[in-house]
Amino acid sequence: NLAPFIGKQIVQPSLYLYGENDMIAGNTQEAIEALPSGLSDLRGVQKFLNTGHWLQQERPDEVNTAIIEFLKTL
């Protein structure tokens, strides 16, 4: 039951990675623009061009680089 979490902010540092061809997660422009409203410490958003849902398989080097750069901000 997720009801207790409706409207709650995620205050932990966060990074959002997505593929431009991944519509499973609802990666519309509006959804991406709304991320900061729920993630108060959003440190980055990165779209991978010509990539679908499986970022880590499709673009392993770029995903690893993005995660390492994010971890350096902690």
GROMACS .gro file of N, CA and C in nm, residues 2-47:
model
  138
    2LEU      N    1   0.077   0.204  -0.104
    2LEU     CA    2   0.158   0.324  -0.115
    2LEU      C    3   0.088   0.449  -0.064
    3ALA      N    4  -0.033   0.435  -0.015
    3ALA     CA    5  -0.111   0.551   0.030
    3ALA      C    6  -0.036   0.642   0.128
    4PRO      N    7   0.041   0.589   0.224
    4PRO     CA    8   0.111   0.678   0.317
    4PRO      C    9   0.216   0.767   0.250
    5PHE      N   10   0.254   0.735   0.128
    5PHE     CA   11   0.360   0.809   0.062
    5PHE      C   12   0.310   0.911  -0.039
    6ILE      N   13   0.182   0.915  -0.063
    6ILE     CA   14   0.126   1.010  -0.159
    6ILE      C   15   0.156   1.151  -0.113
    7GLY      N   16   0.215   1.229  -0.203
    7GLY     CA   17   0.246   1.369  -0.173
    7GLY      C   18   0.373   1.390  -0.093
    8LYS      N   19   0.443   1.283  -0.059
    8LYS     CA   20   0.567   1.296   0.018
    8LYS      C   21   0.684   1.329  -0.074
    9GLN      N   22   0.777   1.407  -0.024
    9GLN     CA   23   0.900   1.438  -0.095
    9GLN      C   24   1.002   1.329  -0.070
   10ILE      N   25   1.082   1.298  -0.170
   10ILE     CA   26   1.199   1.214  -0.152
   10ILE      C   27   1.314   1.311  -0.130
   11VAL      N   28   1.375   1.306  -0.014
   11VAL     CA   29   1.475   1.405   0.022
   11VAL      C   30   1.618   1.355   0.001
   12GLN      N   31   1.634   1.228  -0.027
   12GLN     CA   32   1.767   1.173  -0.051
   12GLN      C   33   1.819   1.224  -0.186
   13PRO      N   34   1.951   1.236  -0.198
   13PRO     CA   35   2.007   1.271  -0.328
   13PRO      C   36   1.961   1.171  -0.434
   14SER      N   37   1.927   1.222  -0.551
   14SER     CA   38   1.875   1.134  -0.655
   14SER      C   39   1.928   1.172  -0.792
   15LEU      N   40   1.924   1.075  -0.882
   15LEU     CA   41   1.964   1.090  -1.021
   15LEU      C   42   1.861   1.015  -1.103
   16TYR      N   43   1.816   1.075  -1.212
   16TYR     CA   44   1.717   1.009  -1.297
   16TYR      C   45   1.776   0.991  -1.437
   17LEU      N   46   1.788   0.867  -1.479
   17LEU     CA   47   1.839   0.832  -1.611
   17LEU      C   48   1.726   0.767  -1.689
   18TYR      N   49   1.713   0.802  -1.817
   18TYR     CA   50   1.608   0.741  -1.897
   18TYR      C   51   1.646   0.740  -2.045
   19GLY      N   52   1.586   0.647  -2.117
   19GLY     CA   53   1.607   0.637  -2.260
   19GLY      C   54   1.497   0.711  -2.334
   20GLU      N   55   1.534   0.778  -2.442
   20GLU     CA   56   1.434   0.857  -2.515
   20GLU      C   57   1.322   0.771  -2.574
   21ASN      N   58   1.347   0.643  -2.596
   21ASN     CA   59   1.245   0.555  -2.654
   21ASN      C   60   1.173   0.470  -2.549
   22ASP      N   61   1.193   0.501  -2.422
   22ASP     CA   62   1.129   0.426  -2.314
   22ASP      C   63   1.004   0.499  -2.268
   23MET      N   64   0.890   0.449  -2.309
   23MET     CA   65   0.764   0.510  -2.265
   23MET      C   66   0.699   0.426  -2.154
   24ILE      N   67   0.764   0.317  -2.114
   24ILE     CA   68   0.711   0.233  -2.007
   24ILE      C   69   0.698   0.314  -1.879
   25ALA      N   70   0.798   0.394  -1.848
   25ALA     CA   71   0.798   0.469  -1.723
   25ALA      C   72   0.727   0.603  -1.736
   26GLY      N   73   0.668   0.631  -1.851
   26GLY     CA   74   0.598   0.757  -1.867
   26GLY      C   75   0.692   0.875  -1.877
   27ASN      N   76   0.798   0.860  -1.952
   27ASN     CA   77   0.899   0.965  -1.963
   27ASN      C   78   0.857   1.075  -2.059
   28THR      N   79   0.742   1.131  -2.035
   28THR     CA   80   0.698   1.244  -2.116
   28THR      C   81   0.772   1.369  -2.069
   29GLN      N   82   0.775   1.471  -2.152
   29GLN     CA   83   0.840   1.596  -2.114
   29GLN      C   84   0.779   1.652  -1.986
   30GLU      N   85   0.647   1.641  -1.974
   30GLU     CA   86   0.580   1.691  -1.854
   30GLU      C   87   0.625   1.614  -1.730
   31ALA      N   88   0.637   1.482  -1.742
   31ALA     CA   89   0.679   1.401  -1.627
   31ALA      C   90   0.823   1.434  -1.586
   32ILE      N   91   0.909   1.453  -1.684
   32ILE     CA   92   1.049   1.488  -1.655
   32ILE      C   93   1.055   1.624  -1.586
   33GLU      N   94   0.980   1.720  -1.638
   33GLU     CA   95   0.979   1.854  -1.579
   33GLU      C   96   0.922   1.854  -1.437
   34ALA      N   97   0.837   1.757  -1.404
   34ALA     CA   98   0.776   1.750  -1.271
   34ALA      C   99   0.865   1.680  -1.169
   35LEU      N  100   0.972   1.617  -1.210
   35LEU     CA  101   1.057   1.542  -1.116
   35LEU      C  102   1.101   1.624  -0.995
   36PRO      N  103   1.147   1.748  -1.013
   36PRO     CA  104   1.194   1.823  -0.896
   36PRO      C  105   1.086   1.846  -0.790
   37SER      N  106   0.960   1.840  -0.826
   37SER     CA  107   0.855   1.860  -0.727
   37SER      C  108   0.846   1.744  -0.628
   38GLY      N  109   0.894   1.628  -0.666
   38GLY     CA  110   0.890   1.514  -0.577
   38GLY      C  111   1.027   1.470  -0.527
   39LEU      N  112   1.131   1.523  -0.592
   39LEU     CA  113   1.268   1.487  -0.555
   39LEU      C  114   1.342   1.615  -0.517
   40SER      N  115   1.344   1.646  -0.388
   40SER     CA  116   1.397   1.775  -0.345
   40SER      C  117   1.548   1.789  -0.362
   41ASP      N  118   1.619   1.677  -0.375
   41ASP     CA  119   1.764   1.683  -0.396
   41ASP      C  120   1.802   1.612  -0.526
   42LEU      N  121   1.727   1.644  -0.631
   42LEU     CA  122   1.754   1.587  -0.763
   42LEU      C  123   1.883   1.650  -0.816
   43ARG      N  124   1.983   1.568  -0.836
   43ARG     CA  125   2.114   1.619  -0.876
   43ARG      C  126   2.142   1.603  -1.024
   44GLY      N  127   2.051   1.538  -1.095
   44GLY     CA  128   2.072   1.525  -1.237
   44GLY      C  129   1.962   1.447  -1.304
   45VAL      N  130   1.939   1.482  -1.430
   45VAL     CA  131   1.848   1.410  -1.518
   45VAL      C  132   1.921   1.392  -1.648
   46GLN      N  133   1.929   1.270  -1.695
   46GLN     CA  134   2.002   1.245  -1.819
   46GLN      C  135   1.920   1.156  -1.911
   47LYS      N  136   1.899   1.205  -2.032
   47LYS     CA  137   1.829   1.128  -2.135
   47LYS      C  138   1.933   1.067  -2.228
   0.00000   0.00000   0.00000
